[in-house]
Short mmCIF file of C-alpha atoms (C1' of nucleotides) in Angstrom, two decimals:
data_model
loop_
_atom_site.label_atom_id
_atom_site.label_comp_id
_atom_site.label_asym_id
_atom_site.label_seq_id
_atom_site.Cartn_x
_atom_site.Cartn_y
_atom_site.Cartn_z
CA MET A 1 -1.44 -81.98 35.73
CA LYS A 2 -0.23 -78.98 36.11
CA GLU A 3 3.44 -80.91 36.42
CA ASP A 4 4.88 -78.71 34.07
CA ASN A 5 7.63 -77.75 36.42
CA PHE A 6 11.07 -77.18 34.93
CA PHE A 7 11.75 -80.26 36.98
CA GLU A 8 9.00 -82.51 35.47
CA LYS A 9 10.14 -81.82 32.33
CA VAL A 10 13.64 -83.23 32.83
CA TYR A 11 12.52 -86.23 33.95
CA GLN A 12 10.22 -86.52 31.04
CA VAL A 13 13.22 -86.32 28.49
CA ALA A 14 15.66 -88.17 30.54
CA ARG A 15 13.59 -91.09 30.58
CA GLN A 16 13.21 -90.87 27.07
CA ILE A 17 17.19 -91.12 26.51
CA PRO A 18 17.09 -94.40 24.51
CA TYR A 19 19.21 -97.37 25.55
CA GLY A 20 23.28 -96.82 24.94
CA ARG A 21 22.76 -93.50 24.37
CA VAL A 22 23.91 -90.04 26.25
CA THR A 23 23.06 -86.66 26.64
CA SER A 24 23.80 -83.23 28.25
CA TYR A 25 22.32 -80.77 30.89
CA GLY A 26 22.57 -78.53 28.54
CA ALA A 27 21.08 -80.09 25.83
CA ILE A 28 17.99 -80.97 27.99
CA ALA A 29 18.06 -77.38 29.16
CA LYS A 30 18.00 -76.20 25.82
CA TYR A 31 15.12 -78.29 24.82
CA LEU A 32 12.98 -77.08 27.28
CA GLY A 33 13.89 -73.12 26.22
CA THR A 34 16.99 -72.84 29.30
CA ALA A 35 19.89 -72.77 28.25
CA ARG A 36 21.44 -70.95 30.41
CA SER A 37 19.67 -72.97 33.28
CA ALA A 38 21.34 -75.92 32.78
CA ARG A 39 22.63 -75.89 36.36
CA MET A 40 18.86 -76.30 37.15
CA VAL A 41 18.60 -79.57 34.92
CA GLY A 42 20.93 -80.84 37.53
CA TRP A 43 19.82 -79.48 40.02
CA ALA A 44 16.20 -81.44 39.30
CA MET A 45 18.21 -84.65 39.10
CA ASN A 46 19.00 -84.12 42.75
CA GLY A 47 15.16 -85.92 42.84
CA SER A 48 15.92 -88.63 40.32
CA GLY A 49 17.12 -91.09 42.91
CA ALA A 50 13.16 -90.81 44.09
CA LYS A 51 12.18 -90.96 39.90
CA ASP A 52 12.81 -93.86 37.56
CA VAL A 53 15.23 -91.24 36.20
CA PRO A 54 18.36 -92.96 34.56
CA ALA A 55 20.61 -89.88 35.30
CA HIS A 56 24.01 -92.12 34.54
CA ARG A 57 23.05 -91.17 31.13
CA VAL A 58 22.84 -87.65 31.79
CA VAL A 59 26.49 -85.75 31.67
CA ASN A 60 28.12 -82.17 31.19
CA ARG A 61 28.72 -81.04 27.90
CA VAL A 62 32.01 -82.30 28.13
CA GLY A 63 30.74 -85.72 28.44
CA MET A 64 32.22 -86.16 31.90
CA LEU A 65 30.35 -87.60 34.88
CA THR A 66 30.70 -84.64 37.41
CA GLY A 67 27.08 -86.04 39.15
CA LYS A 68 28.84 -89.99 39.31
CA GLN A 69 29.54 -88.30 42.81
CA HIS A 70 25.96 -88.03 43.99
CA PHE A 71 25.19 -92.05 43.23
CA ASP A 72 25.48 -94.28 45.97
CA GLY A 73 28.59 -95.22 44.96
CA THR A 74 31.56 -93.59 43.28
CA ASN A 75 31.96 -96.04 40.14
CA LEU A 76 28.24 -97.04 40.29
CA MET A 77 27.30 -94.57 37.16
CA GLN A 78 30.76 -95.31 35.02
CA GLN A 79 29.29 -98.67 35.28
CA LEU A 80 25.97 -98.33 34.35
CA LEU A 81 26.79 -96.66 31.27
CA GLU A 82 29.63 -99.47 30.48
CA ASN A 83 26.91 -101.79 30.84
CA GLU A 84 24.72 -100.56 28.18
CA GLY A 85 27.67 -100.40 25.62
CA VAL A 86 29.12 -96.91 26.74
CA LYS A 87 32.86 -96.91 27.41
CA VAL A 88 34.27 -94.76 30.37
CA GLU A 89 37.51 -93.45 30.75
CA ASP A 90 38.76 -91.11 33.53
CA ASN A 91 35.24 -90.46 34.71
CA GLN A 92 34.64 -89.32 30.54
CA ILE A 93 32.85 -90.70 27.88
CA VAL A 94 34.81 -91.77 25.13
CA GLU A 95 33.36 -90.67 21.83
CA PHE A 96 30.37 -88.58 23.43
CA GLN A 97 29.25 -87.19 20.59
CA LYS A 98 29.24 -90.42 18.84
CA HIS A 99 26.83 -91.65 21.81
CA PHE A 100 25.09 -88.15 22.18
CA TRP A 101 21.47 -87.98 22.49
CA ASP A 102 19.74 -84.71 21.58
CA PRO A 103 16.16 -84.46 22.44
CA ALA A 104 15.75 -81.70 19.95
CA LYS A 105 16.83 -83.84 17.38
CA GLU A 106 15.93 -86.96 17.93
CA LEU A 107 12.48 -86.22 19.38
CA SER A 108 12.15 -82.80 17.09
"C1'" DG B 1 15.10 -63.09 55.92
"C1'" DA B 2 19.84 -62.67 53.98
"C1'" DA B 3 24.10 -64.60 52.00
"C1'" DT B 4 25.68 -68.93 49.76
"C1'" DT B 5 26.09 -73.00 47.12
"C1'" DG B 6 25.01 -76.17 43.01
"C1'" DA B 7 24.94 -83.29 38.18
"C1'" DC B 8 26.55 -76.32 34.01
"C1'" DG B 9 26.26 -73.28 30.08
"C1'" DT B 10 26.80 -69.05 27.81
"C1'" DT B 11 29.23 -64.98 27.02
"C1'" DC B 12 32.54 -60.85 27.97
"C1'" DT B 13 37.23 -59.57 28.32
"C1'" DA C 1 42.72 -68.14 21.01
"C1'" DA C 2 42.28 -68.26 26.15
"C1'" DG C 3 40.70 -66.61 30.63
"C1'" DA C 4 37.98 -65.10 33.92
"C1'" DA C 5 32.97 -63.54 34.86
"C1'" DC C 6 28.06 -63.92 34.63
"C1'" DG C 7 23.13 -66.04 34.65
"C1'" DC C 8 20.12 -69.15 35.81
"C1'" DC C 9 16.72 -70.91 39.76
"C1'" DA C 10 15.99 -73.88 44.00
"C1'" DA C 11 17.97 -75.49 48.22
"C1'" DT C 12 20.34 -75.36 51.95
"C1'" DT C 13 23.21 -73.23 55.54
#
DNA sequence: GAATTGACGTTCT
DNA sequence: AAGAACGCCAATT
């Protein structure tokens, strides 16, 4: 049980993201105490495909679907978000702050 | 083995 | 205030 790796932590938090909610890499990184390592969060998501991590709920601080390119399709990520009630326009989440889900706050 | 890139964000100028 | 540079750590080339 030593999977306290940064990657595992990211997966844990990402899985706890509620339905119709979204979060940013920096938020997770900050929650883990490594706000500056936000890149690692994205890199960790690389293995999200092998995990049950809804990476489509994770976007950058602006709410832009920067990682949509890594999904199977090009509009898959956007489709998933819209399917949850999150409106997306121009690869950017509408009212991102409204759908924003901060683990440090919600999870405390 | 070394250099570069990468789902980002912060900090300095 | 706006823009540019840096830092993080791992993986890929």
